Tab-separated table of C-alpha atoms in Angstrom:
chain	number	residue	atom	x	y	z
A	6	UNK	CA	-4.574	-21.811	26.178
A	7	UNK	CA	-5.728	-21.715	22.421
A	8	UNK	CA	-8.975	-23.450	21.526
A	9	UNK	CA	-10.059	-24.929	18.182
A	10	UNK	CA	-12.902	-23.512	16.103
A	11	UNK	CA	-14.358	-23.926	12.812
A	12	UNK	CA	-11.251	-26.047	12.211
A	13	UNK	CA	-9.541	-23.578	10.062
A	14	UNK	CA	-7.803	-21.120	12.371
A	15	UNK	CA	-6.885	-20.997	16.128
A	16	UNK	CA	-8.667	-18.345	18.292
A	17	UNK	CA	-6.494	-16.842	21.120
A	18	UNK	CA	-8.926	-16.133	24.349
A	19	UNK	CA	-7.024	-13.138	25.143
A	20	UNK	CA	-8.686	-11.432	22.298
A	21	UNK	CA	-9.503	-11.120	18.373
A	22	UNK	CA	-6.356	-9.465	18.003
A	23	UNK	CA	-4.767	-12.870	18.329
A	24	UNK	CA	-6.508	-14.852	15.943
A	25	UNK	CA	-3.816	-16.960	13.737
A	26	UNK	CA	-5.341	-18.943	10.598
A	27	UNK	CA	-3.317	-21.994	9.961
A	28	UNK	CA	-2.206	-20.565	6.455
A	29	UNK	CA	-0.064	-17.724	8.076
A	30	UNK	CA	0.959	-19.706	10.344
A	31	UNK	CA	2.498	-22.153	7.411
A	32	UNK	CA	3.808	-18.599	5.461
A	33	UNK	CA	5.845	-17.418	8.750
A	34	UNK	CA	7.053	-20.915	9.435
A	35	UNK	CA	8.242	-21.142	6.001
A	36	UNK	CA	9.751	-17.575	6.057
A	37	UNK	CA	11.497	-18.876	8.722
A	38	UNK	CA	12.983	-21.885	8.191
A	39	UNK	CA	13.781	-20.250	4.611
A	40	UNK	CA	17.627	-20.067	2.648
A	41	UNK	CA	18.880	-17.216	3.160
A	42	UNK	CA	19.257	-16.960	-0.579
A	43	UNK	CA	15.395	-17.027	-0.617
A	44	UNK	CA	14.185	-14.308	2.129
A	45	UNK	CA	14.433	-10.505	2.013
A	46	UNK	CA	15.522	-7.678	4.422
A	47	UNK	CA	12.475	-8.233	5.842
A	48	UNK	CA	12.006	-11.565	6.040
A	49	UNK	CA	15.194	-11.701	7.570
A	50	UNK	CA	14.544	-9.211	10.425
A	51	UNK	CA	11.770	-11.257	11.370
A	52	UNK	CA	13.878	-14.564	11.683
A	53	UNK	CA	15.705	-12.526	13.952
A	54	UNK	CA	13.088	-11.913	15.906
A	55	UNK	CA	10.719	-14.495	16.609
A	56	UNK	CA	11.081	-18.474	16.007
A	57	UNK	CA	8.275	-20.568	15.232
A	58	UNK	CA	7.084	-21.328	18.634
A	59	UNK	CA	6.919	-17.305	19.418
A	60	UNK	CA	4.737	-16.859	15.728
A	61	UNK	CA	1.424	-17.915	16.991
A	62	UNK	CA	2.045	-15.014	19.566
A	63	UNK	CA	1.961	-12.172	17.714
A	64	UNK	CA	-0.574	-9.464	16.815
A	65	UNK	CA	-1.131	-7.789	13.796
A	66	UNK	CA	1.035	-4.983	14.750
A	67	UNK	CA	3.639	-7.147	15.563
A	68	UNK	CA	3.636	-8.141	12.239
A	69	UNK	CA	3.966	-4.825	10.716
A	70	UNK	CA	6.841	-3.742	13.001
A	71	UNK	CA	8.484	-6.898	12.281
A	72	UNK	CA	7.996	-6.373	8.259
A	73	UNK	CA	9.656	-2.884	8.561
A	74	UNK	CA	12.224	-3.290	10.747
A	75	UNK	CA	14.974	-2.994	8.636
A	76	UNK	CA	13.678	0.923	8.516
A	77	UNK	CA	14.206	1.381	12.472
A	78	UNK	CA	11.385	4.129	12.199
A	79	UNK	CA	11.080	6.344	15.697
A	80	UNK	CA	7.920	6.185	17.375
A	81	UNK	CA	6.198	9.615	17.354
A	82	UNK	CA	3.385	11.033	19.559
A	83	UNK	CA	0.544	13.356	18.338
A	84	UNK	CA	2.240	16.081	19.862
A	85	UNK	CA	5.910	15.313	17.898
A	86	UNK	CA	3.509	15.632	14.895
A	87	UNK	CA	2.448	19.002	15.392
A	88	UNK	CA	-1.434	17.910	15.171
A	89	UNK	CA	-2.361	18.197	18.948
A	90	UNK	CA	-4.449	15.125	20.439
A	91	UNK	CA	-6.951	14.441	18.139
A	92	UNK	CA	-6.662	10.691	17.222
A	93	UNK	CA	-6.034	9.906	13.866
A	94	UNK	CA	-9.254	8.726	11.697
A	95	UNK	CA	-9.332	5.652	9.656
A	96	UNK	CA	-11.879	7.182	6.931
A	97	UNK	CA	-12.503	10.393	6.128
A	98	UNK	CA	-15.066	11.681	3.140
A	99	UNK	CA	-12.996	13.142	0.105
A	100	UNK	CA	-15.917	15.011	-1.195
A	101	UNK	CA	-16.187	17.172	2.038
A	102	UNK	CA	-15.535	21.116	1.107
A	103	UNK	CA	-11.772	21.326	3.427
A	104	UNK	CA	-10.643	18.234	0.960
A	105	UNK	CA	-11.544	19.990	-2.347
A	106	UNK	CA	-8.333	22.652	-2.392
A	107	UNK	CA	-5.723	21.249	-4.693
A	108	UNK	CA	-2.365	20.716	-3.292
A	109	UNK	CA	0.248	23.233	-3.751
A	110	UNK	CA	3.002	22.139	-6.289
A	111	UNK	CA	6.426	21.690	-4.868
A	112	UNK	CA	9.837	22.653	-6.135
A	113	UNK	CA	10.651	19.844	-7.674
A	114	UNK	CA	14.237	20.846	-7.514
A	115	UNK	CA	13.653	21.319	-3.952
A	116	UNK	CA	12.144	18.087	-3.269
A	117	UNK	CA	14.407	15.958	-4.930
A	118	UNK	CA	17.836	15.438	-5.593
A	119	UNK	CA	17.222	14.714	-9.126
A	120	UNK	CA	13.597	15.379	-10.703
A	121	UNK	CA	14.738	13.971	-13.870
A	122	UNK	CA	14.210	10.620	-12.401
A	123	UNK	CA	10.760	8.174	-12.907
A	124	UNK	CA	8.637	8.906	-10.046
A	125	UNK	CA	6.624	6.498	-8.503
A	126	UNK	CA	3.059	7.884	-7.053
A	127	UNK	CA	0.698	6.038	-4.117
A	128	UNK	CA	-2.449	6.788	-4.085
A	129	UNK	CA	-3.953	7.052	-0.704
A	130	UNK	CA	-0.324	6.308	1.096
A	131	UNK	CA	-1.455	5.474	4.561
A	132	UNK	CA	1.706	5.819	7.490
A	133	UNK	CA	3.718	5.747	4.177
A	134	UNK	CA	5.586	2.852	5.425
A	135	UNK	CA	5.213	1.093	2.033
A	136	UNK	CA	6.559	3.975	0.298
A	137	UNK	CA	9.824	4.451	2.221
A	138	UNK	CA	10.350	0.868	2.022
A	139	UNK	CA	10.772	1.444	-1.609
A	140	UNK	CA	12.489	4.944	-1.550
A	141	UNK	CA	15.640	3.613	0.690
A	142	UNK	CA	15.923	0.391	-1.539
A	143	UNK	CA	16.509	3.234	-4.851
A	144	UNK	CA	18.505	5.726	-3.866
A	145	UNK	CA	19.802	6.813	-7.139
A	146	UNK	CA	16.725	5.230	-9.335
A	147	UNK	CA	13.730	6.836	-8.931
A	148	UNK	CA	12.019	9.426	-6.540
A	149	UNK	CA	8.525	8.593	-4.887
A	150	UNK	CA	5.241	10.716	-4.104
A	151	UNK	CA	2.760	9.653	-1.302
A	152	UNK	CA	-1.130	11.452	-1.490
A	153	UNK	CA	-2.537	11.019	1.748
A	154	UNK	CA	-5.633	12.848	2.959
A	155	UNK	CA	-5.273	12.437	6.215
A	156	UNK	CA	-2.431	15.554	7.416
A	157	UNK	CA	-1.319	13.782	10.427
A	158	UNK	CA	0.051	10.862	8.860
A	159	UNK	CA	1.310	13.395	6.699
A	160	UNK	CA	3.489	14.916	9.207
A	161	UNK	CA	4.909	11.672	10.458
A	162	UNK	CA	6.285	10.484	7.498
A	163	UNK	CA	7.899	13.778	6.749
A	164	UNK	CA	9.542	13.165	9.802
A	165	UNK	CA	10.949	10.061	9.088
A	166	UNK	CA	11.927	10.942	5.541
A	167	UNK	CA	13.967	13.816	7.444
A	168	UNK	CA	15.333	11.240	9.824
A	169	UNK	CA	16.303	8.363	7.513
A	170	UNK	CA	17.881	11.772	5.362
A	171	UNK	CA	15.934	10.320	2.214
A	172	UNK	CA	16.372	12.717	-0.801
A	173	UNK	CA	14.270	10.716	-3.730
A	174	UNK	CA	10.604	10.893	-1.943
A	175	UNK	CA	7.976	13.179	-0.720
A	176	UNK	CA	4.830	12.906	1.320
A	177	UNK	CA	1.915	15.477	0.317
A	178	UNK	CA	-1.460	16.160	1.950
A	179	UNK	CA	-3.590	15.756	-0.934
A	180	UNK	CA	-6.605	14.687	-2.108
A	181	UNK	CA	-5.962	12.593	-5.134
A	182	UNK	CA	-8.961	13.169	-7.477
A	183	UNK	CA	-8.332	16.566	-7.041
A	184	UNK	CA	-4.419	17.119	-7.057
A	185	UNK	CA	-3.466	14.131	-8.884
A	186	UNK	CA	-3.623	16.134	-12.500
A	187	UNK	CA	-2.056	18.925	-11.386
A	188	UNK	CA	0.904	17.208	-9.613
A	189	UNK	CA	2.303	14.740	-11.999
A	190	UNK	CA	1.789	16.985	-15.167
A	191	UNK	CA	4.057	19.384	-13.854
A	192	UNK	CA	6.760	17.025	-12.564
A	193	UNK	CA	10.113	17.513	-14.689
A	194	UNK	CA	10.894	13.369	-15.249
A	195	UNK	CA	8.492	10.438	-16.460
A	196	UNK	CA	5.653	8.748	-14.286
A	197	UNK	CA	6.691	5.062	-13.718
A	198	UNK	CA	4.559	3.921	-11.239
A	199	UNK	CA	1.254	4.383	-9.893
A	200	UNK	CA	-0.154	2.471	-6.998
A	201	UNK	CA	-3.248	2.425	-5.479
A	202	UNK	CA	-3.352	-0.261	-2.199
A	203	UNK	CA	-6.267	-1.052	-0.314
A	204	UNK	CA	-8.570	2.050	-0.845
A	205	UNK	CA	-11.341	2.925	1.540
A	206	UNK	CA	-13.993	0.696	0.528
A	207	UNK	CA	-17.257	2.924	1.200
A	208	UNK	CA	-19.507	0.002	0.875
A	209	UNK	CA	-22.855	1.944	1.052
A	210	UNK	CA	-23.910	2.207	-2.493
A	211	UNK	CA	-24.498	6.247	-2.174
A	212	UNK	CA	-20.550	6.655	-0.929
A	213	UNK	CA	-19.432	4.751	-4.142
A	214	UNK	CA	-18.749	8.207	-5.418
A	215	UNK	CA	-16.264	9.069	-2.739
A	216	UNK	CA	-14.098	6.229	-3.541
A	217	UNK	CA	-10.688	7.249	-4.797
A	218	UNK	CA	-10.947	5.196	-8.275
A	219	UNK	CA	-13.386	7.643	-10.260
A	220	UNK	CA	-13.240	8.086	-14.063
A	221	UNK	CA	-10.793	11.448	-14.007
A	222	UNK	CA	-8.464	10.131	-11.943
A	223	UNK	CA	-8.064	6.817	-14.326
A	224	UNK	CA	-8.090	9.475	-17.483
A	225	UNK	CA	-5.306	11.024	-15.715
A	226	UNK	CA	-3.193	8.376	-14.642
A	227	UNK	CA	-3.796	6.874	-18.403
A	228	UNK	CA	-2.562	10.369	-19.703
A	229	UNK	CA	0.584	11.145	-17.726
A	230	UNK	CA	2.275	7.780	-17.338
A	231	UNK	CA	5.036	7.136	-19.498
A	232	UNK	CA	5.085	4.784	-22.341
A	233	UNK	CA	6.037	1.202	-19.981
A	234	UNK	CA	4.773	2.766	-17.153
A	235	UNK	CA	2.925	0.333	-14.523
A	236	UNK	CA	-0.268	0.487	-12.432
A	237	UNK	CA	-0.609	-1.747	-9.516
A	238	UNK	CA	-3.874	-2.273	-7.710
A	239	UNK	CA	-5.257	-4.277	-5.262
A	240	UNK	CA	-7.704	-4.723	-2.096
A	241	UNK	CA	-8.988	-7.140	0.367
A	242	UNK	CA	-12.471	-6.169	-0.550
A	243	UNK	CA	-13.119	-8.315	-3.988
A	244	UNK	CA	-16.046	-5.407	-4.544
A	245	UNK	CA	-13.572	-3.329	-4.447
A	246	UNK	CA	-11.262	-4.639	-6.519
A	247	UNK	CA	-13.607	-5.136	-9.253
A	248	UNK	CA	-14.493	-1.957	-8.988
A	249	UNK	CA	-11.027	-0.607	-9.876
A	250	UNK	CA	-10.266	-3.805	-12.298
A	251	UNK	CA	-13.568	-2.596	-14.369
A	252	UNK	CA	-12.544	0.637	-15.010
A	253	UNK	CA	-8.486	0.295	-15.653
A	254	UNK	CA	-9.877	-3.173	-17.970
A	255	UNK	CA	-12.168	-0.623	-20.337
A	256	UNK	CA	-8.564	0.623	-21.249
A	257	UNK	CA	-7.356	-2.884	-22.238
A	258	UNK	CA	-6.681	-0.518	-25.738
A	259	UNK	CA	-4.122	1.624	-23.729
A	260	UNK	CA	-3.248	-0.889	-20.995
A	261	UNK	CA	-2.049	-4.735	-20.822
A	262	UNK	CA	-2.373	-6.843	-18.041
A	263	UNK	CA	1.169	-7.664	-16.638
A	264	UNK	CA	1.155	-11.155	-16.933
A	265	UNK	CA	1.106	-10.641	-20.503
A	266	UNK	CA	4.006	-9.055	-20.832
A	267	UNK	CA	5.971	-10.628	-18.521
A	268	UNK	CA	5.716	-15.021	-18.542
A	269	UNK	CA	6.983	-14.652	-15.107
A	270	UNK	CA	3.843	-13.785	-13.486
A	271	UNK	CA	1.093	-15.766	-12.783
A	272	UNK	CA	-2.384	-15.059	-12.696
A	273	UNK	CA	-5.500	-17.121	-10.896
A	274	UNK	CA	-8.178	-18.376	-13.166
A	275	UNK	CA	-9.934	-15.133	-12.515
A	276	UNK	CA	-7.025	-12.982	-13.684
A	277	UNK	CA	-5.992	-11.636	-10.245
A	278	UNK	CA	-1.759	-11.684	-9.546
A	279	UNK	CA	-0.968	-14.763	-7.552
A	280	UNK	CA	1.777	-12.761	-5.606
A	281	UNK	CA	2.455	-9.535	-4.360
A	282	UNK	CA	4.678	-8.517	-7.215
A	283	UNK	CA	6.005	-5.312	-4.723
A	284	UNK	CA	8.684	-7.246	-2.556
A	285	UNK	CA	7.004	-6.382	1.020
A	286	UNK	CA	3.060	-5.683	2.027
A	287	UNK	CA	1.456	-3.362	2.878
A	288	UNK	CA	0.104	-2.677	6.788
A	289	UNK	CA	-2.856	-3.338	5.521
A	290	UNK	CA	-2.071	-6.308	3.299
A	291	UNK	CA	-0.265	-7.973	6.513
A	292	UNK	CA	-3.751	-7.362	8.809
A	293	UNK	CA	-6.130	-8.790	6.165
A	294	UNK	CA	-3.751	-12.080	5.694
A	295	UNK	CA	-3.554	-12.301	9.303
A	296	UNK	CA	-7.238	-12.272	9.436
A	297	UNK	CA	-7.510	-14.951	6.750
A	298	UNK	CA	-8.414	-12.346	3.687
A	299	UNK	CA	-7.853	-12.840	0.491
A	300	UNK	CA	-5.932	-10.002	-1.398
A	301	UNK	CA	-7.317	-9.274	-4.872
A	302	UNK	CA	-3.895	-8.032	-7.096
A	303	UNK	CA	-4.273	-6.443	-10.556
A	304	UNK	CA	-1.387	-5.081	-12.119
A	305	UNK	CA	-1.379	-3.133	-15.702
A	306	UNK	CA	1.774	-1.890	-18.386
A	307	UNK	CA	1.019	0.832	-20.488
A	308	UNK	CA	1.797	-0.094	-23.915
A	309	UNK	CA	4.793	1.156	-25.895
A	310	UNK	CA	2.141	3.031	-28.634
C-alpha cells in the first residue's frame, strides 16, 4: 500500500529504496508508451521489461540494470575480482600517500586496435558501465579510457571488456590529478572527449582540495584536447557543479559553451544543458532522478584557434 506525502512523490512503506517522485514516474511512462522511432537500445530493453503498472515497483538498481541491459554484463563476486572480501568503498581520499603513484603507461598498440583513433577519457569512471555503453556503440570510431581510483571496480570492468571482446577501451587504476598528464600526452591519436560525471562531492570545506576538479588537471585537459574537442560535466550537487563550471568558465578564451556552437542544444536560464546530451545516464544520474535530484549539465568545445 503506497501512502501520499508532501504531495509531490509517493513513499513505498517497504523502504526509502522505493520512493517514486511523480516526475519519473511521467519519464518511464512516456519511455514507454514511446515510437519506436523515438526510444533507444535502452529505452527499448526496458519496455521489454516492465509496463507501466510494474514502474512504480522498481528500485534504483532496477533502474540501472534495466538502462544497461542491452550490455548483458555477468554478475561478478569479490572473489571473481581478485580483491578478496573487502566491500567496495563509495569515497576514498585522493590525497592519501598509496593514491599519489602515477599510473603506468600502457602499450597503446597493445591496448587498442587502433591508437590512431580520438580517445574519449572519464574521469572518475565508477563500475564503468557508462563507458562501455559508449565503447560497443563505436567500434571502429574511437577508443575510450576510464580513471578510477578505486582497483576493484577496476578489475570488474576489465572483465567485462574481456567478455564483451571490446578492442577500442581500457579501464586504468588511476588517480586522475596525478596520471591524467602523463596518460593522454603520450597517447598516439587526438583527445576528443573528456568527461567528468558526478564527482565525489567532499562537502566539508577543508576536503575541497581532494576533489577531482583542481587547477592542473583543468590546465591539462585544456592542453591536450584537440582543437573541437569536448568536455562534459555535470553533478547532482549544484555546489558542485559550480565548482567545476567556475573553473572550465575562466577559460571561456579557450573554451565555448556547447550551446553556442551547436543551435540544437538548449540551455536553462542559468546556462546548465537541459538534456543529457550523452544518449544514456549514468548509475548515478538514474539514482539522483529517482530520488527527485536535479542534474546540473555543463558541456564545453574547444575552439578551432
Amino acid at each position: 500500500m503506497l501512502r501520499m506525502e508532501h504531495n509531490n512523490f509517493i513513499v513505498n512503506p517497504i523502504g526509502k529504496g522505493r520512493i517514486l517522485f511523480y516526475p519519473y514516474i511521467n519519464y518511464l511512462s512516456n519511455i514507454i508508451t514511446a515510437t519506436p522511432s523515438r526510444r533507444s537500445s535502452s529505452t527499448i530493453s526496458i519496455r521489454q521489461s516492465c509496463s507501466k503498472e510494474s514502474v512504480q515497483e522498481l528500485r534504483s538498481s532496477d533502474l540501472v540494470a534495466l538502462e544497461y541491459a542491452n550490455l548483458k554484463l555477468k554478475h561478478h563476486t569479490i572473489q571473481e575480482m581478485g580483491v578478496g572480501h573487502v566491500r567496495i568503498r563509495q569515497h576514498v581520499n585522493p590525497l592519501s600517500s598509496a593514491f599519489q603513484v602515477p599510473a603506468q603507461v600502457p602499450d597503446w598498440g597493445e591496448t587498442f586496435c587502433d591508437s590512431s583513433l580520438p580517445l574519449m577519457v572519464d574521469i572518475g569512471c565508477g563500475s564503468g558501465r557508462f563507458l562501455i555503453w559508449h565503447a560497443k556503440g563505436s567500434p571502429e570510431t574511437k577508443n575510450f579510457m576510464g580513471l578510477e581510483i578505486r582497483q576493484k571496480l577496476v578489475n570488474r570492468a576489465q572483465l567485462w571488456v574481456k567478455e564483451l571482446d571490446l578492442n577500442n577501451i581500457c579501464f586504468l587504476y588511476a588517480n586522475a590529478t596525478v596520471s591524467f598528464e602523463q596518460l593522454v600526452s603520450n597517447y598516439p591519436g587526438p583527445l576528443g572527449f573528456v568527461s567528468i560525471l558526478c564527482p565525489d562531492p567532499h562537502f566539508k570545506k577543508r576536503h575541497h582540495k581532494r576533489r577531482v576538479v583542481q587547477t592542473s588537471l583543468v590546465n591539462s585537459i585544456l592542453k591536450n584536447l584537440s582543437p573541437g574537442g569536448q568536455i562534459y560535466l555535470h553533478s547532482d550537487v549544484l555546489e558542485v557543479a559550480l565548482d567545476m563550471r567556475s573553473q572550465f568558465d575562466a577559460h571561456l578564451d579557450i573554451l565555448q559553451h556547447i550551446d553556442t556552437v551547436d543551435p540544437s542544444v538548449f540551455c536553462d536560464e542559468h546556462g546548465w544543458l537541459l538534456k543529457n546530451p550523452m544518449g544514456i545516464r549514468t548509475e548515478r544520474e538514474i539514482h539522483a532522478e529517482l530520488e527527485g535530484a536535479t542534474m546540473y549539465r555543463r558541456m564545453y568545445q574547444k575552439r578551432d584557434s
